[in-house]
Coordinates of C-alpha atoms in Angstrom, one line a residue:
Chain U
M5 CA 19.9 -9.3 -45.1
T6 CA 21.1 -12.9 -45.3
L7 CA 24.0 -15.0 -44.0
R8 CA 26.2 -16.3 -46.8
T9 CA 28.6 -19.1 -46.0
R10 CA 30.4 -21.9 -47.8
L11 CA 27.4 -24.1 -46.9
T12 CA 24.8 -21.8 -48.5
E13 CA 27.1 -21.6 -51.6
K14 CA 27.7 -25.4 -51.7
L15 CA 24.0 -26.3 -51.4
G16 CA 22.6 -23.3 -53.2
I17 CA 20.4 -22.4 -50.2
A18 CA 19.4 -19.1 -48.7
H19 CA 20.1 -19.9 -45.0
P20 CA 22.8 -22.1 -43.5
I21 CA 20.3 -24.3 -41.8
L22 CA 19.8 -28.1 -42.3
L23 CA 17.0 -30.1 -40.9
A24 CA 18.3 -33.1 -38.9
P25 CA 17.0 -36.3 -40.5
M26 CA 15.1 -37.4 -37.4
G27 CA 13.9 -41.0 -37.9
G28 CA 10.1 -41.2 -38.1
V29 CA 9.8 -37.5 -37.4
A30 CA 11.5 -35.6 -40.3
G31 CA 9.1 -36.7 -43.1
G32 CA 8.7 -35.3 -46.6
R33 CA 6.3 -32.5 -45.6
L34 CA 8.7 -31.2 -42.9
A35 CA 11.7 -31.6 -45.2
A36 CA 9.9 -29.7 -48.0
A37 CA 8.9 -26.9 -45.6
V38 CA 12.5 -26.4 -44.5
T39 CA 13.7 -26.3 -48.1
D40 CA 10.8 -24.0 -49.2
A41 CA 11.9 -21.6 -46.4
G42 CA 15.5 -21.5 -47.7
G43 CA 17.2 -24.2 -45.7
L44 CA 17.7 -27.8 -46.7
G45 CA 15.4 -30.5 -45.5
L46 CA 16.7 -34.0 -44.8
V47 CA 14.2 -36.9 -44.6
G48 CA 14.9 -39.2 -41.7
G49 CA 15.8 -42.5 -43.1
G50 CA 16.4 -43.9 -39.7
Y51 CA 16.8 -47.7 -39.5
G52 CA 15.6 -47.9 -43.2
D53 CA 12.0 -48.7 -44.1
A54 CA 11.8 -48.6 -47.9
A55 CA 8.0 -48.1 -48.1
W56 CA 8.1 -45.3 -45.6
L57 CA 10.9 -43.6 -47.5
D58 CA 9.2 -43.9 -50.8
R59 CA 6.1 -42.3 -49.3
E60 CA 7.9 -39.5 -47.6
F61 CA 9.9 -38.6 -50.8
E62 CA 6.5 -38.6 -52.5
A63 CA 5.2 -36.2 -49.8
A64 CA 8.1 -33.9 -50.4
G65 CA 6.8 -33.4 -53.9
N66 CA 9.3 -31.9 -56.3
R67 CA 11.2 -30.1 -53.6
R68 CA 15.0 -30.4 -53.4
V69 CA 15.5 -32.5 -50.2
G70 CA 18.1 -34.8 -48.9
C71 CA 18.0 -37.9 -46.7
G72 CA 19.9 -39.3 -43.7
F73 CA 20.6 -42.8 -42.6
I74 CA 21.9 -44.7 -39.6
T75 CA 25.0 -46.1 -41.2
W76 CA 25.3 -49.4 -39.3
S77 CA 21.6 -50.1 -40.0
L78 CA 22.0 -49.2 -43.7
A79 CA 24.9 -51.7 -43.8
K80 CA 22.4 -54.5 -43.1
N81 CA 20.3 -53.5 -46.1
P82 CA 22.6 -51.7 -48.5
A83 CA 20.2 -52.0 -51.5
L84 CA 18.1 -49.4 -49.8
L85 CA 20.7 -46.7 -50.7
D86 CA 20.0 -47.2 -54.4
R87 CA 16.3 -47.0 -53.8
V88 CA 16.7 -43.6 -52.1
L89 CA 19.3 -42.4 -54.6
A90 CA 16.7 -43.0 -57.3
H91 CA 14.8 -40.1 -55.7
T92 CA 17.8 -37.9 -56.5
P93 CA 18.3 -36.5 -53.0
A94 CA 20.3 -33.2 -52.9
A95 CA 22.4 -34.6 -50.1
L96 CA 22.9 -37.9 -48.3
M97 CA 23.9 -37.9 -44.7
L98 CA 25.4 -40.9 -42.9
S99 CA 25.7 -41.1 -39.1
F100 CA 27.0 -43.7 -36.7
G101 CA 29.2 -46.1 -38.6
D102 CA 31.7 -46.4 -41.4
P103 CA 30.7 -44.3 -44.4
A104 CA 33.3 -45.9 -46.7
P105 CA 31.1 -48.6 -48.3
F106 CA 28.5 -46.1 -49.4
A107 CA 30.5 -43.0 -50.2
D108 CA 31.3 -43.6 -53.8
R109 CA 27.7 -44.5 -54.8
I110 CA 26.4 -41.3 -53.1
R111 CA 28.8 -39.0 -54.9
A112 CA 28.5 -40.8 -58.2
A113 CA 24.8 -40.2 -58.0
G114 CA 25.5 -36.4 -57.7
S115 CA 24.4 -36.3 -54.1
V116 CA 26.4 -34.2 -51.6
L117 CA 28.0 -36.6 -49.0
I118 CA 27.4 -35.4 -45.4
C119 CA 28.9 -37.4 -42.6
Q120 CA 27.9 -36.8 -39.0
V121 CA 30.7 -37.4 -36.5
Q122 CA 31.2 -37.2 -32.7
D123 CA 35.0 -37.2 -32.4
R124 CA 38.3 -36.7 -34.2
E125 CA 38.8 -40.3 -35.4
Q126 CA 35.4 -40.4 -37.0
T127 CA 36.2 -37.1 -38.7
L128 CA 39.4 -38.5 -40.3
R129 CA 37.5 -41.6 -41.4
A130 CA 34.7 -39.4 -43.0
L131 CA 37.2 -37.2 -44.8
D132 CA 39.0 -40.3 -46.1
A133 CA 35.7 -41.5 -47.5
G134 CA 35.3 -38.2 -49.3
A135 CA 32.8 -36.4 -47.0
E136 CA 32.1 -32.9 -48.3
I137 CA 30.3 -31.7 -45.2
I138 CA 31.2 -32.9 -41.7
V139 CA 28.4 -32.5 -39.1
A140 CA 30.1 -32.0 -35.7
Q141 CA 27.5 -33.3 -33.3
G142 CA 27.7 -32.5 -29.6
T143 CA 26.4 -34.6 -26.8
E144 CA 23.7 -32.1 -26.0
A145 CA 21.9 -33.2 -29.2
G146 CA 18.7 -35.1 -29.0
G147 CA 18.6 -38.7 -30.2
H148 CA 21.7 -40.8 -30.8
G149 CA 25.1 -39.3 -30.4
G150 CA 28.4 -39.3 -28.5
A151 CA 30.1 -37.7 -25.5
R152 CA 31.8 -34.6 -26.8
A153 CA 30.1 -31.2 -26.4
T154 CA 29.4 -28.9 -29.3
L155 CA 31.2 -25.7 -28.2
P156 CA 34.7 -27.2 -28.0
L157 CA 34.2 -29.9 -30.6
V158 CA 33.3 -27.6 -33.4
P159 CA 36.5 -25.4 -33.5
A160 CA 38.6 -28.6 -33.0
L161 CA 37.1 -30.2 -36.0
V162 CA 37.2 -27.0 -38.0
D163 CA 40.9 -26.9 -37.5
L164 CA 41.3 -30.6 -38.3
V165 CA 39.2 -30.3 -41.5
A166 CA 41.0 -27.2 -42.6
Q167 CA 44.3 -29.1 -42.3
R168 CA 43.2 -32.4 -43.9
A169 CA 40.6 -31.4 -46.5
P170 CA 40.3 -27.7 -46.9
D171 CA 37.5 -28.0 -49.5
A172 CA 35.3 -29.8 -46.9
M173 CA 33.5 -27.9 -44.2
V174 CA 32.0 -28.2 -40.8
V175 CA 28.4 -27.8 -39.8
A176 CA 27.5 -27.7 -36.0
A177 CA 24.8 -29.9 -34.5
G178 CA 23.6 -30.3 -30.9
G179 CA 22.1 -27.6 -28.7
I180 CA 21.1 -25.2 -31.4
A181 CA 17.4 -24.2 -31.2
D182 CA 17.5 -20.5 -31.8
G183 CA 19.5 -17.9 -33.7
R184 CA 22.0 -17.3 -30.8
G185 CA 23.1 -20.9 -31.3
L186 CA 23.4 -20.4 -35.1
A187 CA 25.5 -17.2 -34.5
A188 CA 27.7 -19.0 -32.0
A189 CA 28.2 -21.9 -34.5
L190 CA 29.4 -19.4 -37.1
T191 CA 31.8 -17.7 -34.7
L192 CA 33.2 -21.1 -33.8
G193 CA 34.1 -21.6 -37.5
A194 CA 31.2 -23.7 -38.7
E195 CA 29.5 -22.9 -42.0
G196 CA 26.0 -23.6 -40.7
V197 CA 23.9 -25.7 -38.4
L198 CA 21.9 -28.9 -38.4
V199 CA 18.8 -28.5 -36.2
G200 CA 16.7 -31.4 -34.8
T201 CA 14.7 -30.8 -31.7
R202 CA 13.5 -27.3 -32.6
F203 CA 11.9 -28.8 -35.8
Y204 CA 10.6 -31.8 -33.8
A205 CA 8.3 -29.2 -32.2
S206 CA 6.9 -27.9 -35.5
T207 CA 3.6 -28.1 -37.3
E208 CA 4.9 -30.4 -40.0
S209 CA 6.9 -32.8 -37.8
L210 CA 5.5 -36.4 -37.7
A211 CA 6.0 -36.6 -33.9
H212 CA 2.9 -37.4 -31.8
D213 CA 1.1 -34.3 -30.7
L214 CA 1.5 -35.3 -27.0
A215 CA 5.2 -35.7 -27.6
K216 CA 5.5 -32.3 -29.1
A217 CA 3.7 -30.8 -26.1
R218 CA 6.1 -32.5 -23.8
V219 CA 9.1 -31.0 -25.7
V220 CA 7.5 -27.6 -25.4
A221 CA 7.0 -28.1 -21.6
A222 CA 10.4 -29.7 -20.9
S223 CA 13.4 -28.3 -19.2
G224 CA 16.9 -28.9 -20.5
D225 CA 17.7 -30.3 -17.0
G226 CA 15.3 -33.1 -17.7
T227 CA 17.0 -35.0 -20.5
L228 CA 19.5 -37.8 -20.3
R229 CA 21.7 -40.0 -22.5
T230 CA 20.6 -43.6 -22.2
T231 CA 20.5 -47.0 -24.0
I232 CA 17.4 -48.3 -22.4
F233 CA 15.1 -47.3 -25.2
D234 CA 17.4 -49.1 -27.7
I235 CA 17.3 -52.2 -25.5
V236 CA 13.5 -52.2 -25.1
R237 CA 13.0 -51.5 -28.8
G238 CA 15.3 -54.3 -29.8
Y239 CA 17.9 -52.2 -31.6
D240 CA 21.4 -53.4 -31.4
W241 CA 23.2 -50.1 -31.3
P242 CA 27.0 -50.3 -31.3
K243 CA 29.0 -48.7 -28.5
P244 CA 29.6 -46.0 -27.5
Y245 CA 26.4 -44.4 -28.9
T246 CA 23.6 -43.4 -26.6
G247 CA 20.3 -41.6 -27.2
R248 CA 19.4 -38.3 -25.5
A249 CA 15.7 -38.4 -24.5
L250 CA 13.3 -36.6 -22.2
S251 CA 13.5 -38.3 -18.8
N252 CA 10.2 -40.1 -18.0
I253 CA 8.9 -42.8 -15.7
F254 CA 10.5 -45.6 -17.8
C255 CA 13.9 -43.9 -17.4
G256 CA 13.4 -43.7 -13.6
R257 CA 12.7 -47.4 -13.6
W258 CA 15.5 -48.7 -15.9
H259 CA 18.3 -46.2 -16.5
G260 CA 21.3 -47.6 -14.7
K261 CA 19.7 -51.1 -14.6
E262 CA 20.3 -52.0 -18.3
A263 CA 21.2 -55.6 -17.5
D264 CA 18.0 -56.1 -15.6
L265 CA 16.0 -54.7 -18.5
A266 CA 17.8 -56.8 -21.0
A267 CA 17.1 -59.9 -18.9
R268 CA 13.3 -59.3 -19.2
V269 CA 13.2 -57.6 -22.5
T270 CA 10.5 -59.9 -24.0
D271 CA 7.9 -58.8 -21.5
E272 CA 9.0 -55.2 -21.3
M273 CA 9.0 -54.9 -25.1
K274 CA 5.3 -55.9 -25.2
R275 CA 4.5 -53.3 -22.6
Y276 CA 6.6 -50.7 -24.3
K277 CA 4.9 -51.3 -27.7
A278 CA 1.5 -51.0 -26.1
A279 CA 2.6 -47.6 -24.5
V280 CA 3.8 -46.4 -28.0
E281 CA 0.4 -47.4 -29.5
A282 CA -1.4 -45.6 -26.7
G283 CA 0.7 -42.5 -27.0
D284 CA 1.8 -43.0 -23.4
F285 CA 5.0 -41.0 -23.1
S286 CA 5.5 -41.8 -19.5
T287 CA 7.0 -44.9 -21.1
A288 CA 7.5 -44.2 -24.8
V289 CA 10.6 -42.4 -25.8
I290 CA 10.8 -38.8 -26.8
F291 CA 14.3 -38.1 -28.2
A292 CA 15.1 -34.4 -27.5
G293 CA 18.2 -32.3 -26.9
E294 CA 19.2 -30.1 -24.0
D295 CA 18.0 -27.1 -25.9
V296 CA 14.3 -27.8 -25.0
D297 CA 14.7 -24.8 -22.7
L298 CA 14.6 -22.6 -25.7
I299 CA 11.5 -24.2 -27.3
D300 CA 8.2 -22.7 -26.2
D301 CA 5.8 -23.1 -29.1
L302 CA 4.8 -25.3 -32.1
P303 CA 5.2 -23.1 -35.2
P304 CA 5.4 -24.0 -38.8
A305 CA 8.9 -25.0 -40.0
A306 CA 9.1 -21.9 -42.2
S307 CA 8.8 -19.6 -39.3
I308 CA 11.5 -21.6 -37.4
V309 CA 13.9 -21.1 -40.3
A310 CA 13.1 -17.4 -40.6
R311 CA 13.5 -16.9 -36.8
L312 CA 16.8 -18.8 -36.7
A313 CA 18.2 -16.6 -39.5
Q314 CA 16.9 -13.3 -38.1
E315 CA 17.9 -14.0 -34.6
A316 CA 21.4 -15.1 -35.7
E317 CA 21.8 -11.8 -37.6
R318 CA 20.7 -9.8 -34.6
A319 CA 23.0 -11.9 -32.3
L320 CA 26.0 -11.3 -34.5
Q321 CA 25.3 -7.6 -34.9
S322 CA 24.7 -7.3 -31.2
A323 CA 28.0 -9.1 -30.3
A324 CA 29.9 -7.2 -32.9
S325 CA 28.6 -3.9 -31.6
R326 CA 30.4 -4.6 -28.4
L327 CA 33.7 -4.0 -30.3
T328 CA 34.7 -0.5 -29.6
Chain B
M26 CA 39.8 -2.3 -30.4
T27 CA 38.3 -3.9 -27.3
L28 CA 35.2 -5.8 -26.3
R29 CA 33.0 -3.8 -23.9
T30 CA 30.3 -5.7 -22.1
R31 CA 28.4 -5.4 -18.9
L32 CA 31.1 -7.6 -17.3
T33 CA 33.9 -5.3 -18.2
E34 CA 31.8 -2.4 -16.9
K35 CA 30.9 -4.1 -13.7
L36 CA 34.4 -5.2 -12.8
G37 CA 36.3 -2.3 -14.4
I38 CA 38.4 -4.6 -16.6
A39 CA 39.6 -4.3 -20.2
H40 CA 38.6 -7.7 -21.4
P41 CA 35.6 -9.9 -20.5
I42 CA 37.8 -12.7 -19.3
L43 CA 38.0 -14.3 -15.8
L44 CA 40.6 -16.8 -14.7
A45 CA 38.8 -19.9 -13.3
P46 CA 39.9 -20.4 -9.6
M47 CA 41.5 -23.8 -10.2
G48 CA 42.4 -25.2 -6.8
G49 CA 46.2 -25.5 -6.3
V50 CA 46.8 -24.3 -9.9
A51 CA 45.5 -20.7 -10.0
G52 CA 47.9 -19.1 -7.5
G53 CA 48.6 -15.5 -6.9
R54 CA 51.1 -15.1 -9.6
L55 CA 48.7 -16.5 -12.3
A56 CA 45.8 -14.4 -10.9
A57 CA 48.0 -11.3 -10.9
A58 CA 49.1 -11.9 -14.5
V59 CA 45.5 -12.3 -15.7
T60 CA 44.6 -9.0 -13.9
D61 CA 47.6 -7.2 -15.3
A62 CA 46.7 -8.3 -18.8
G63 CA 43.2 -6.8 -18.5
G64 CA 41.1 -9.7 -17.2
L65 CA 40.4 -10.6 -13.6
G66 CA 42.4 -13.3 -11.9
L67 CA 40.7 -15.5 -9.3
V68 CA 42.9 -17.4 -6.9
G69 CA 41.8 -21.0 -6.5
G70 CA 40.6 -21.4 -2.9
G71 CA 39.7 -25.0 -3.5
Y72 CA 39.0 -27.0 -0.4
G73 CA 40.3 -24.2 1.8
D74 CA 43.9 -24.1 3.0
A75 CA 44.3 -20.9 5.0
A76 CA 48.1 -20.8 4.9
W77 CA 48.2 -21.5 1.1
L78 CA 45.6 -18.7 0.5
D79 CA 47.5 -16.2 2.6
R80 CA 50.7 -17.0 0.6
E81 CA 49.0 -16.8 -2.7
F82 CA 47.3 -13.4 -1.9
E83 CA 50.8 -12.3 -0.9
A84 CA 52.1 -13.5 -4.3
A85 CA 49.5 -11.5 -6.1
G86 CA 51.0 -8.4 -4.5
N87 CA 48.8 -5.3 -4.8
R88 CA 46.9 -6.5 -7.8
R89 CA 43.2 -6.6 -7.8
V90 CA 42.3 -10.3 -7.8
G91 CA 39.4 -12.4 -6.6
C92 CA 39.1 -15.8 -5.1
G93 CA 36.9 -18.9 -5.6
F94 CA 35.8 -21.6 -3.1
I95 CA 34.2 -25.0 -3.3
T96 CA 31.1 -24.0 -1.3
W97 CA 30.4 -27.3 0.4
S98 CA 34.0 -27.4 1.7
L99 CA 33.9 -23.8 2.8
A100 CA 30.8 -24.7 4.8
K101 CA 33.0 -27.0 6.9
N102 CA 35.3 -24.1 7.8
P103 CA 33.3 -20.9 7.4
A104 CA 35.8 -18.8 9.3
L105 CA 38.1 -19.1 6.3
L106 CA 35.8 -16.7 4.4
D107 CA 36.6 -13.8 6.7
R108 CA 40.3 -14.5 6.4
V109 CA 40.1 -14.2 2.6
L110 CA 37.8 -11.2 2.8
A111 CA 40.5 -9.5 4.8
H112 CA 42.6 -9.5 1.6
T113 CA 39.8 -7.4 0.0
P114 CA 39.2 -9.7 -3.0
A115 CA 37.6 -7.9 -5.9
A116 CA 35.2 -10.8 -6.3
L117 CA 34.4 -14.0 -4.5
M118 CA 33.1 -17.0 -6.5
L119 CA 31.2 -19.8 -4.9
S120 CA 30.8 -23.1 -6.7
F121 CA 29.1 -26.4 -5.8
G122 CA 26.8 -25.9 -2.9
D123 CA 24.4 -23.4 -1.3
P124 CA 25.8 -19.8 -1.5
A125 CA 23.1 -18.4 0.9
P126 CA 25.1 -18.7 4.2
F127 CA 28.0 -16.7 2.7
A128 CA 26.4 -14.3 0.4
D129 CA 25.7 -11.4 2.8
R130 CA 29.2 -11.3 4.2
I131 CA 30.7 -11.3 0.7
R132 CA 28.6 -8.4 -0.5
A133 CA 29.0 -6.5 2.8
A134 CA 32.7 -6.7 2.3
G135 CA 32.4 -5.0 -1.0
S136 CA 33.3 -8.1 -3.0
V137 CA 31.3 -9.0 -6.1
L138 CA 29.4 -12.2 -5.5
I139 CA 29.9 -14.7 -8.4
C140 CA 28.0 -18.0 -8.3
Q141 CA 28.9 -20.8 -10.6
V142 CA 26.0 -23.1 -11.5
Q143 CA 25.3 -26.1 -13.7
D144 CA 21.5 -26.0 -14.0
R145 CA 18.4 -23.9 -13.7
E146 CA 17.5 -24.7 -10.1
Q147 CA 21.0 -23.7 -8.9
T148 CA 20.7 -20.5 -10.9
L149 CA 17.4 -19.6 -9.1
R150 CA 19.1 -20.3 -5.7
A151 CA 22.1 -18.2 -6.6
L152 CA 19.9 -15.3 -7.7
D153 CA 17.9 -15.6 -4.5
A154 CA 21.2 -15.3 -2.6
G155 CA 22.0 -12.1 -4.4
A156 CA 24.5 -13.3 -7.0
E157 CA 25.6 -10.5 -9.2
I158 CA 27.4 -12.7 -11.8
I159 CA 26.2 -16.3 -12.7
V160 CA 28.8 -18.5 -14.2
A161 CA 27.0 -21.0 -16.4
Q162 CA 29.4 -23.9 -16.5
G163 CA 29.0 -26.6 -19.1
T164 CA 30.0 -30.3 -18.7
E165 CA 32.9 -29.9 -21.1
A166 CA 34.7 -27.9 -18.4
G167 CA 37.8 -29.3 -16.7
G168 CA 37.5 -30.2 -13.0
H169 CA 34.3 -30.5 -11.1
G170 CA 31.0 -29.8 -12.7
G171 CA 27.7 -31.1 -13.9
A172 CA 25.9 -32.6 -16.9
R173 CA 24.6 -29.7 -19.0
A174 CA 26.6 -28.5 -22.0
T175 CA 27.7 -24.9 -22.4
L176 CA 26.1 -24.0 -25.8
P177 CA 22.5 -24.7 -24.8
L178 CA 22.9 -23.9 -21.1
V179 CA 24.1 -20.3 -21.6
P180 CA 21.2 -18.9 -23.6
A181 CA 18.7 -20.8 -21.3
L182 CA 20.3 -19.1 -18.2
V183 CA 20.6 -15.8 -20.0
D184 CA 16.8 -15.8 -20.5
L185 CA 16.2 -17.0 -16.9
V186 CA 18.5 -14.3 -15.4
A187 CA 17.0 -11.6 -17.6
Q188 CA 13.5 -12.5 -16.3
R189 CA 14.4 -12.9 -12.6
A190 CA 17.2 -10.5 -11.9
P191 CA 17.9 -8.3 -14.9
D192 CA 20.8 -6.5 -13.1
A193 CA 22.7 -9.8 -12.8
M194 CA 24.5 -11.3 -15.8
V195 CA 25.8 -14.6 -17.1
V196 CA 29.4 -15.5 -17.8
A197 CA 30.1 -18.7 -19.8
A198 CA 32.5 -21.4 -18.7
G199 CA 33.4 -24.8 -20.1
G200 CA 35.0 -25.5 -23.4
I201 CA 36.4 -22.0 -24.0
A202 CA 40.1 -22.0 -24.8
D203 CA 40.4 -19.6 -27.7
G204 CA 38.8 -16.4 -29.0
R205 CA 36.3 -18.4 -31.1
G206 CA 34.8 -19.7 -27.8
L207 CA 34.7 -16.2 -26.3
A208 CA 33.0 -14.8 -29.4
A209 CA 30.5 -17.7 -29.3
A210 CA 29.8 -17.0 -25.6
L211 CA 29.0 -13.4 -26.4
T212 CA 26.6 -14.3 -29.3
L213 CA 24.9 -16.7 -26.9
G214 CA 24.2 -13.7 -24.6
A215 CA 26.9 -14.1 -22.0
E216 CA 28.8 -11.0 -20.9
G217 CA 32.1 -12.8 -20.8
V218 CA 33.9 -16.0 -20.1
L219 CA 35.6 -17.9 -17.3
V220 CA 38.6 -19.8 -18.6
G221 CA 40.4 -22.7 -16.8
T222 CA 42.2 -25.3 -18.8
R223 CA 43.8 -22.7 -21.2
F224 CA 45.4 -21.0 -18.2
Y225 CA 46.4 -24.3 -16.6
A226 CA 48.8 -24.6 -19.5
S227 CA 50.5 -21.2 -18.9
T228 CA 53.8 -20.2 -17.6
E229 CA 52.5 -18.9 -14.2
S230 CA 50.2 -21.9 -13.5
L231 CA 51.2 -23.8 -10.4
A232 CA 50.5 -27.1 -12.2
H233 CA 53.4 -29.6 -12.5
D234 CA 55.4 -29.2 -15.6
L235 CA 54.7 -32.8 -16.7
A236 CA 51.0 -32.2 -16.2
K237 CA 51.1 -29.1 -18.3
A238 CA 52.9 -31.0 -21.0
R239 CA 50.2 -33.7 -20.9
V240 CA 47.5 -31.0 -21.4
V241 CA 49.3 -29.6 -24.4
A242 CA 49.6 -33.1 -25.9
A243 CA 46.1 -34.3 -25.1
S244 CA 43.1 -34.7 -27.4
G245 CA 39.6 -33.6 -26.3
D246 CA 38.5 -37.2 -27.0
G247 CA 40.7 -38.3 -24.1
T248 CA 38.9 -36.7 -21.2
L249 CA 36.2 -38.1 -19.0
R250 CA 34.0 -37.1 -16.1
T251 CA 34.6 -39.4 -13.1
T252 CA 34.5 -39.6 -9.3
I253 CA 37.5 -42.0 -8.8
F254 CA 40.0 -39.2 -8.1
D255 CA 37.7 -37.9 -5.4
I256 CA 37.3 -41.3 -3.9
V257 CA 41.1 -42.0 -3.8
R258 CA 41.9 -38.5 -2.5
G259 CA 39.3 -38.9 0.3
Y260 CA 37.1 -36.0 -0.8
D261 CA 33.4 -36.5 0.0
W262 CA 31.9 -34.7 -3.0
P263 CA 28.1 -34.5 -3.0
K264 CA 26.2 -35.9 -5.9
P265 CA 25.8 -35.2 -8.8
Y266 CA 29.2 -33.5 -9.2
T267 CA 31.9 -35.3 -11.1
G268 CA 35.4 -34.1 -12.2
R269 CA 36.6 -34.0 -15.8
A270 CA 40.1 -35.2 -16.1
L271 CA 42.5 -36.5 -18.7
S272 CA 42.1 -40.2 -19.0
N273 CA 45.1 -42.1 -17.7
I274 CA 46.0 -45.6 -16.5
F275 CA 44.3 -45.1 -13.2
C276 CA 41.0 -44.2 -15.0
G277 CA 41.4 -47.4 -17.1
R278 CA 41.7 -49.4 -14.0
W279 CA 39.0 -47.8 -11.8
H280 CA 36.5 -45.8 -13.8
G281 CA 33.2 -47.8 -13.6
K282 CA 34.5 -49.8 -10.6
E283 CA 34.0 -47.1 -8.0
A284 CA 32.7 -49.4 -5.3
D285 CA 35.7 -51.7 -5.7
L286 CA 38.0 -48.6 -5.3
A287 CA 36.1 -47.4 -2.3
A288 CA 36.5 -50.9 -0.7
R289 CA 40.3 -50.7 -0.9
V290 CA 40.8 -47.0 -0.6
T291 CA 43.3 -47.2 2.2
D292 CA 45.9 -49.0 0.1
E293 CA 45.0 -47.2 -3.0
M294 CA 45.3 -43.8 -1.3
K295 CA 48.9 -44.6 -0.3
R296 CA 49.8 -45.6 -3.8
Y297 CA 48.0 -42.5 -5.2
K298 CA 49.8 -40.1 -2.8
A299 CA 53.1 -41.7 -3.8
A300 CA 52.3 -41.1 -7.5
V301 CA 51.4 -37.5 -6.8
E302 CA 54.8 -37.0 -5.0
A303 CA 56.6 -38.6 -7.9
G304 CA 54.8 -36.6 -10.5
D305 CA 53.5 -39.8 -12.0
F306 CA 50.5 -38.7 -14.1
S307 CA 49.7 -42.2 -15.3
T308 CA 48.0 -42.3 -11.8
A309 CA 47.8 -38.7 -10.5
V310 CA 44.9 -36.6 -11.7
I311 CA 45.1 -33.8 -14.3
F312 CA 41.8 -32.0 -14.3
A313 CA 41.3 -30.6 -17.8
G314 CA 38.4 -29.7 -20.2
E315 CA 37.4 -31.0 -23.6
D316 CA 39.0 -27.9 -25.1
V317 CA 42.5 -29.4 -24.8
D318 CA 42.4 -29.9 -28.6
L319 CA 42.8 -26.1 -28.8
I320 CA 45.8 -25.9 -26.5
D321 CA 49.2 -26.4 -28.2
D322 CA 51.6 -24.3 -26.2
L323 CA 52.6 -23.0 -22.7
P324 CA 52.6 -19.2 -23.0
P325 CA 52.5 -16.6 -20.3
A326 CA 49.0 -15.8 -19.1
A327 CA 49.3 -12.2 -20.5
S328 CA 49.6 -13.6 -24.0
I329 CA 46.6 -15.9 -23.5
V330 CA 44.4 -13.0 -22.5
A331 CA 45.6 -10.9 -25.5
R332 CA 45.0 -13.8 -27.9
L333 CA 41.6 -14.6 -26.5
A334 CA 40.6 -11.0 -27.0
Q335 CA 42.1 -10.5 -30.4
E336 CA 40.8 -13.9 -31.8
A337 CA 37.3 -13.1 -30.4
E338 CA 37.3 -9.8 -32.2
R339 CA 38.4 -11.4 -35.4
A340 CA 35.8 -14.2 -35.0
L341 CA 33.0 -11.7 -34.5
Q342 CA 34.0 -9.6 -37.4
S343 CA 34.5 -12.6 -39.6
A344 CA 31.0 -14.0 -38.7
A345 CA 29.4 -10.6 -39.1
S346 CA 31.0 -10.2 -42.5
R347 CA 28.9 -13.1 -43.7
L348 CA 25.8 -10.9 -43.4
T349 CA 25.1 -9.6 -46.8

């Protein structure tokens, strides 16, 4: 039994599951594994390192994978887009910024344009740019994002997209780590899900082993949205985006004291880099979503895809069986 | 066709839908209307006004309704509990504080003990106190609440409750304003939903007509969690609770400047009270959830209950039909 949706039709995939393009974490091997398992893997283009991207597309071999970029960062190095389009990605996802300057080149290259949004205004802008898939990302998501929560955001954007661009569709992101979340997304009117943190804790993820272990051990009560890791890493993220991370000692020291951190960022950046080098995650960031409660193991990506699909089928059947 | 769940069995109701006990808004007439329509109405006990409560239980007539309290406020006036239990409420819901001092009296009176929680630790405390129903409230909810989002919180607490107290059950709250949300809650493992904002915008709600009109007109992007309305109303809410409200001019002036507001609260409180008297909602608070996007009309509560149930049935059937 499989779930057929407009997303599976559009992308020619078996399961309505996309790998979130987590920067530095979703490499070619993980993306290929998700694609091989019947989803679609998106390589994490992040801030845009050309050599890294070439290497990871190489690692994906001949698998059909896509790629995701941080839009405001891509805008600083727009030539990178052509370099990635040369790898003929199945889909190109833009998040956090205006997609308009890139949209035509992406669609002209035959790549499906996916835009990740956090509110209604961004959705309208993405549809104006010709987005074919809108990823409605809730605040419970790991990594960078906004303030709206997935459960009410998805149906609101489903209605908006149906009204403005009925050929486009909504995919839900944020808080989805098992098949119950996939089933819920479908009942909310989404055509599929984009999953990050669950794949962070997979065999093929490029995350540090100690970071993966912390995700497995963490509670959803122990994450927060913050800008301190952007400040200390020297990334000039525009407002209002924040990053959801596991709380650690560095958060206890600096969250809420952003101006103090910015004032001594030179020293703190050195210390932070040393912590990253040393794999010291009491300081180094682990971006993760509130759904870490639902993550208890480190399986291969293929088994995550299979579980998500099977559990979703069971959750839908179980809920539908309550209809009498 | 109807949805049968452990909640409908437990409470002897036709639809797995509870009215959130919104203080000052969920009066006896609204609670009775929800009960008459096959859900269970909970009168909003709020901070605890005995005369108001007597009047609203009177207004509910002989209908089977429950009541909800702000626990830390009830603790300042514990005798109020006996006064409400004398009305033989079908269920008593405690939110925001330690339920232990009240739990035995509630269950001894034959009232079902419902505890609303926002995280795992509160859930364990509620189960220890003997809660029969755990309301998992996400941050997207209107009014007071916490930081976790509904979609990942519900399955996490479903797993926790199944492990610790399998006879207890989880009801989802926060972000649910239509049947898609109810269907999603069921696929996440909840046995039903607690709905606030959607009933705020109903014929029988005690909210001001201008406030209802603002809820209908509002966008989910235009709400925020804040403490400024507690400061200016003189309520000493414990951390970490905040209240989600529609953003208005008062928010633009004071949100983020809480210490300044506290410093001149005497003057500001006078102005605020005058605004409330005048129905001036550019200053006065309207507590509402992110799901205001999904609220476009002011129907009777009975038609809200019927719609929620019918839409949920359709959403579940539609999602299940994607299984091939």
